[in-house]
C-alpha atoms as a PDB file:
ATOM      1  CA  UNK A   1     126.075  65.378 145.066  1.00  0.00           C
ATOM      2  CA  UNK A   2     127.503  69.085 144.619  1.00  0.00           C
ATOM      3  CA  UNK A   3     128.040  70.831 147.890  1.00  0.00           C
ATOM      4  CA  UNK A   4     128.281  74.846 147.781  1.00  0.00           C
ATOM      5  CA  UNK A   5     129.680  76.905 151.343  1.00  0.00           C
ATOM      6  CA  UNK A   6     129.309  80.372 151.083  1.00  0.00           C
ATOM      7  CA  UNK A   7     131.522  82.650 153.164  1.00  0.00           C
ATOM      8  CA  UNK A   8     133.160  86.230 153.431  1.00  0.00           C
ATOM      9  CA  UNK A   9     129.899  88.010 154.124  1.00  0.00           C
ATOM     10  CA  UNK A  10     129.429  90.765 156.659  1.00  0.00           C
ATOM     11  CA  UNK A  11     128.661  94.110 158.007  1.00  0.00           C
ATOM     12  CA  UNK A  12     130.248  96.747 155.816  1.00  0.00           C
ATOM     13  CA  UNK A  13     130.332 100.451 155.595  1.00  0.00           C
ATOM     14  CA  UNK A  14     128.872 102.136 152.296  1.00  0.00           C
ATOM     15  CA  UNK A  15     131.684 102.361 149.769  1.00  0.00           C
ATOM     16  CA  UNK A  16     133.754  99.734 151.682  1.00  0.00           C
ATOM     17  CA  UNK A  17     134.902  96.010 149.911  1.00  0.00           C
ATOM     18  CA  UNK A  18     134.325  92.371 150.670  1.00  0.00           C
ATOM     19  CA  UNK A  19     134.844  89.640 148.909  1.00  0.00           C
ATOM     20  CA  UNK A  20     133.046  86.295 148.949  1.00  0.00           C
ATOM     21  CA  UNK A  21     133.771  82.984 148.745  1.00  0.00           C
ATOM     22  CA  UNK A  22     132.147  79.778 147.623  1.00  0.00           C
ATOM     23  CA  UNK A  23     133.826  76.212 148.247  1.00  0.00           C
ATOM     24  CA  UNK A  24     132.427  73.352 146.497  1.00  0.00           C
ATOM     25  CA  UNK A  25     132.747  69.693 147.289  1.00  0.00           C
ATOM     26  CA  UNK A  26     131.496  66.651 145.079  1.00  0.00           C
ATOM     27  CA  UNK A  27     130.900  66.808 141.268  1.00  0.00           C
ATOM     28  CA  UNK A  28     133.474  68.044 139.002  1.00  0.00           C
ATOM     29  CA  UNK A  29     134.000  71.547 139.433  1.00  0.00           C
ATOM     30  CA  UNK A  30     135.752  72.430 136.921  1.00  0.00           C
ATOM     31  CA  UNK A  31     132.778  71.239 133.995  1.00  0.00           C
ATOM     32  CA  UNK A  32     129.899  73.575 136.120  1.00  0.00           C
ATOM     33  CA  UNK A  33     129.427  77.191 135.752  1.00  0.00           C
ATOM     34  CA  UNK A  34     128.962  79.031 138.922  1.00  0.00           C
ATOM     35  CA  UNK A  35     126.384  82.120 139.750  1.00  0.00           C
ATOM     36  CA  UNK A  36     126.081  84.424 142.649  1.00  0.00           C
ATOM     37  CA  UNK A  37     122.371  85.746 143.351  1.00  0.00           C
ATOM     38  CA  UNK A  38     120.966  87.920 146.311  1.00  0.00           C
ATOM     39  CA  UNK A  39     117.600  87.568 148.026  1.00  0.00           C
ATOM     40  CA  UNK A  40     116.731  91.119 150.243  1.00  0.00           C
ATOM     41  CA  UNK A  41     114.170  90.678 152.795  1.00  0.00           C
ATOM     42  CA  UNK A  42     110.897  90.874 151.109  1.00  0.00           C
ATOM     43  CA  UNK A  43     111.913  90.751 147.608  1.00  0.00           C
ATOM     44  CA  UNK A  44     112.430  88.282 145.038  1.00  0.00           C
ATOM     45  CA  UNK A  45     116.121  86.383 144.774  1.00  0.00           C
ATOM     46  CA  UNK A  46     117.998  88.261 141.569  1.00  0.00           C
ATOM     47  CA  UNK A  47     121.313  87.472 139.085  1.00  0.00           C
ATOM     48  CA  UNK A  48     124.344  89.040 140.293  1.00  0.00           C
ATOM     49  CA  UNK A  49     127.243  87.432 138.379  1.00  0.00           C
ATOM     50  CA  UNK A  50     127.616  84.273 136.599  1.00  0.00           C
ATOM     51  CA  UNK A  51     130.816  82.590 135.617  1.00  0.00           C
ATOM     52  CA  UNK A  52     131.270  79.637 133.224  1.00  0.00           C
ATOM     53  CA  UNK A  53     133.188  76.588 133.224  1.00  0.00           C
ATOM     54  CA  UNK A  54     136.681  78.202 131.988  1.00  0.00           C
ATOM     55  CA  UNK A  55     136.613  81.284 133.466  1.00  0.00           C
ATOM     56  CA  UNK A  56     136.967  82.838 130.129  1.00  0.00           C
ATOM     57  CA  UNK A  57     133.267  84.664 130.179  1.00  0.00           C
ATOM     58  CA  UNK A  58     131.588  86.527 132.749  1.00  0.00           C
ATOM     59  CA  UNK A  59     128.325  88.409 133.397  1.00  0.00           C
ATOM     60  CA  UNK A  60     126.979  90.854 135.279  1.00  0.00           C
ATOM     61  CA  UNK A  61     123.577  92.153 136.612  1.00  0.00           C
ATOM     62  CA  UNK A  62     123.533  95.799 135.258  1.00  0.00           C
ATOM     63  CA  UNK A  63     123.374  97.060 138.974  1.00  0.00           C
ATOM     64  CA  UNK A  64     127.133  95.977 139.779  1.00  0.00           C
ATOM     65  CA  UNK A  65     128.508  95.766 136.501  1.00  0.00           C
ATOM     66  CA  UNK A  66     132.070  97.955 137.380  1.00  0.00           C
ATOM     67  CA  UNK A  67     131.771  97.370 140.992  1.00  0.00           C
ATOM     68  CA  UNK A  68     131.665  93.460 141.281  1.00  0.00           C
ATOM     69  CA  UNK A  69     133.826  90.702 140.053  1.00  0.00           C
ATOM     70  CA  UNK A  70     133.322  87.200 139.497  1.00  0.00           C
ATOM     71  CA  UNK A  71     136.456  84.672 139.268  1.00  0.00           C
ATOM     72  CA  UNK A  72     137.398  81.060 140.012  1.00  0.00           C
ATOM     73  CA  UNK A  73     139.862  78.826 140.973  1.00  0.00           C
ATOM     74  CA  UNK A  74     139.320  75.493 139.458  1.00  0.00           C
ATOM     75  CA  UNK A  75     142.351  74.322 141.723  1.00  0.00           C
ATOM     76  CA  UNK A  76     140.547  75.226 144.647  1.00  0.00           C
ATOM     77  CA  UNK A  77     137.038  74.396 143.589  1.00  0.00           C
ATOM     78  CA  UNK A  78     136.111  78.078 144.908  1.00  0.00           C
ATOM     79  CA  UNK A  79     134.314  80.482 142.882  1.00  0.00           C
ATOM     80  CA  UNK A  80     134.745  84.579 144.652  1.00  0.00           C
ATOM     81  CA  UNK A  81     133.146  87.140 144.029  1.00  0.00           C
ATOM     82  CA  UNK A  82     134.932  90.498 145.006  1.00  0.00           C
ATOM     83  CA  UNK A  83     132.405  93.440 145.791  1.00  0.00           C
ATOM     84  CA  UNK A  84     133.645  96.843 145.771  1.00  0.00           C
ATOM     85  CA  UNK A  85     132.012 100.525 146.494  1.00  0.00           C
ATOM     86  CA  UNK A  86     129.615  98.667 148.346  1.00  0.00           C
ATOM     87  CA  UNK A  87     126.125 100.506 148.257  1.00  0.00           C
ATOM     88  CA  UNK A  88     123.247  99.915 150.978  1.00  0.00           C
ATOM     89  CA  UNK A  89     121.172  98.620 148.420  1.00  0.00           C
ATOM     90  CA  UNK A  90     123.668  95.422 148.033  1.00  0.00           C
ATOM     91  CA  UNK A  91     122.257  94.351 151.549  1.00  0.00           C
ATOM     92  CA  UNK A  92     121.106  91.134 150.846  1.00  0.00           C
ATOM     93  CA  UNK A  93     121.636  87.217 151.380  1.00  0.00           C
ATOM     94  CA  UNK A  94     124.236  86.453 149.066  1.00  0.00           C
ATOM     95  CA  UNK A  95     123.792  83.033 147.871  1.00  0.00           C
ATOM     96  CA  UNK A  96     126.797  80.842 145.286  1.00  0.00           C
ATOM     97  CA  UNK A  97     125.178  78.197 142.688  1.00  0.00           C
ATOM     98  CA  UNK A  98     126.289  75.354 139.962  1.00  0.00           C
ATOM     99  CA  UNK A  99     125.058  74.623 137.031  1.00  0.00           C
ATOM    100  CA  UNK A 100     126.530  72.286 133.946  1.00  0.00           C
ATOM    101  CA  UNK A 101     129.213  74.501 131.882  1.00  0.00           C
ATOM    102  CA  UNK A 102     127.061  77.633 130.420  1.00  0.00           C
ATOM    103  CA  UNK A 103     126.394  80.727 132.340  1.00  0.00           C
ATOM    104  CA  UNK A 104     122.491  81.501 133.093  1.00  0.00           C
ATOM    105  CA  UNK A 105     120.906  84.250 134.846  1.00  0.00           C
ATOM    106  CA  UNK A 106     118.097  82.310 135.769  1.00  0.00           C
ATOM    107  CA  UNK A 107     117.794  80.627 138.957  1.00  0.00           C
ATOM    108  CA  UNK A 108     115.957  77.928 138.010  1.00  0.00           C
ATOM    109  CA  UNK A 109     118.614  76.728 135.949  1.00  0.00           C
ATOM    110  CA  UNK A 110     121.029  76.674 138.705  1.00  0.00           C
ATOM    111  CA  UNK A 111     120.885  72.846 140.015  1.00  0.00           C
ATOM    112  CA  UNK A 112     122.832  73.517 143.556  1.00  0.00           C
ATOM    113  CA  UNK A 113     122.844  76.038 145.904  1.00  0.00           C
ATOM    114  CA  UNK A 114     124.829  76.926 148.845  1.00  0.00           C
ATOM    115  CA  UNK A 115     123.108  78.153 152.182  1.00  0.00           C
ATOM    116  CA  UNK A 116     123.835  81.750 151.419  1.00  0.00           C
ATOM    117  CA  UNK A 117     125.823  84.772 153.607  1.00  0.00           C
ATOM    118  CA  UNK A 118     124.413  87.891 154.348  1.00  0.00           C
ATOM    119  CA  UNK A 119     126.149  91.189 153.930  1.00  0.00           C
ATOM    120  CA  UNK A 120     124.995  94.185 155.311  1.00  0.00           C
ATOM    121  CA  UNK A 121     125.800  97.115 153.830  1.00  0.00           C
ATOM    122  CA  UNK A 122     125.574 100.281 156.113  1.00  0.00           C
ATOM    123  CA  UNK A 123     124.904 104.390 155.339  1.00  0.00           C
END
């Protein structure tokens, strides 16, 4: 059983930084691609970033393409995702999840899921 902990999240002033984390326990990390997705109150969960297995390809949503980036640490078993010139529109529950090697943007592909962090982005 794969085991996702989100962390890092927070109240943040527009333009400001954060960076999240996601530890995983169980499974072998280092075969599972990893995705970061955000739920805002009343909408629908959406693709931020995705990662694969390597760390040799990344994706982003077009919406923080140049402002986010994905990485890993197989060593550590933590996938981050570093969020820069935060915009009040980022507000959102921030949620990490697995999958088997390939990068998806869908969330149904996504097998595990962590219990998400919310970051608040202020004006």
């Amino acid at each position: 059983q794969v085991q996702l902990v989100e962390s890092g999240g927070g109240l943040v002033q527009a333009g400001g930084s954060l960076r999240l984390s996601c530890a995983t326990s169980g499974g072998t990390f280092s075969s599972r691609a990893m995705g970061w997705f955000r739920q805002a109150p009343g909408k629908e969960r959406e693709f931020v970033a995705a990662i694969n297995w390597t760390g040799s390809r990344t994706y982003y949503a077009d919406s923080v393409k140049g402002r986010f980036t994905i990485s890993r640490d197989n060593t550590k078993k933590t996938v981050y995702l570093q969020m820069t010139s935060l915009k009040p529109e980022d507000t959102a529950v921030y949620y990490c999840a697995s999958r088997w090697m390939v990068i998806s943007t869908l969330a149904h592909e996504y097998e595990y899921w962590g219990q998400g962090t919310q970051v608040t982005v202020s004006s």
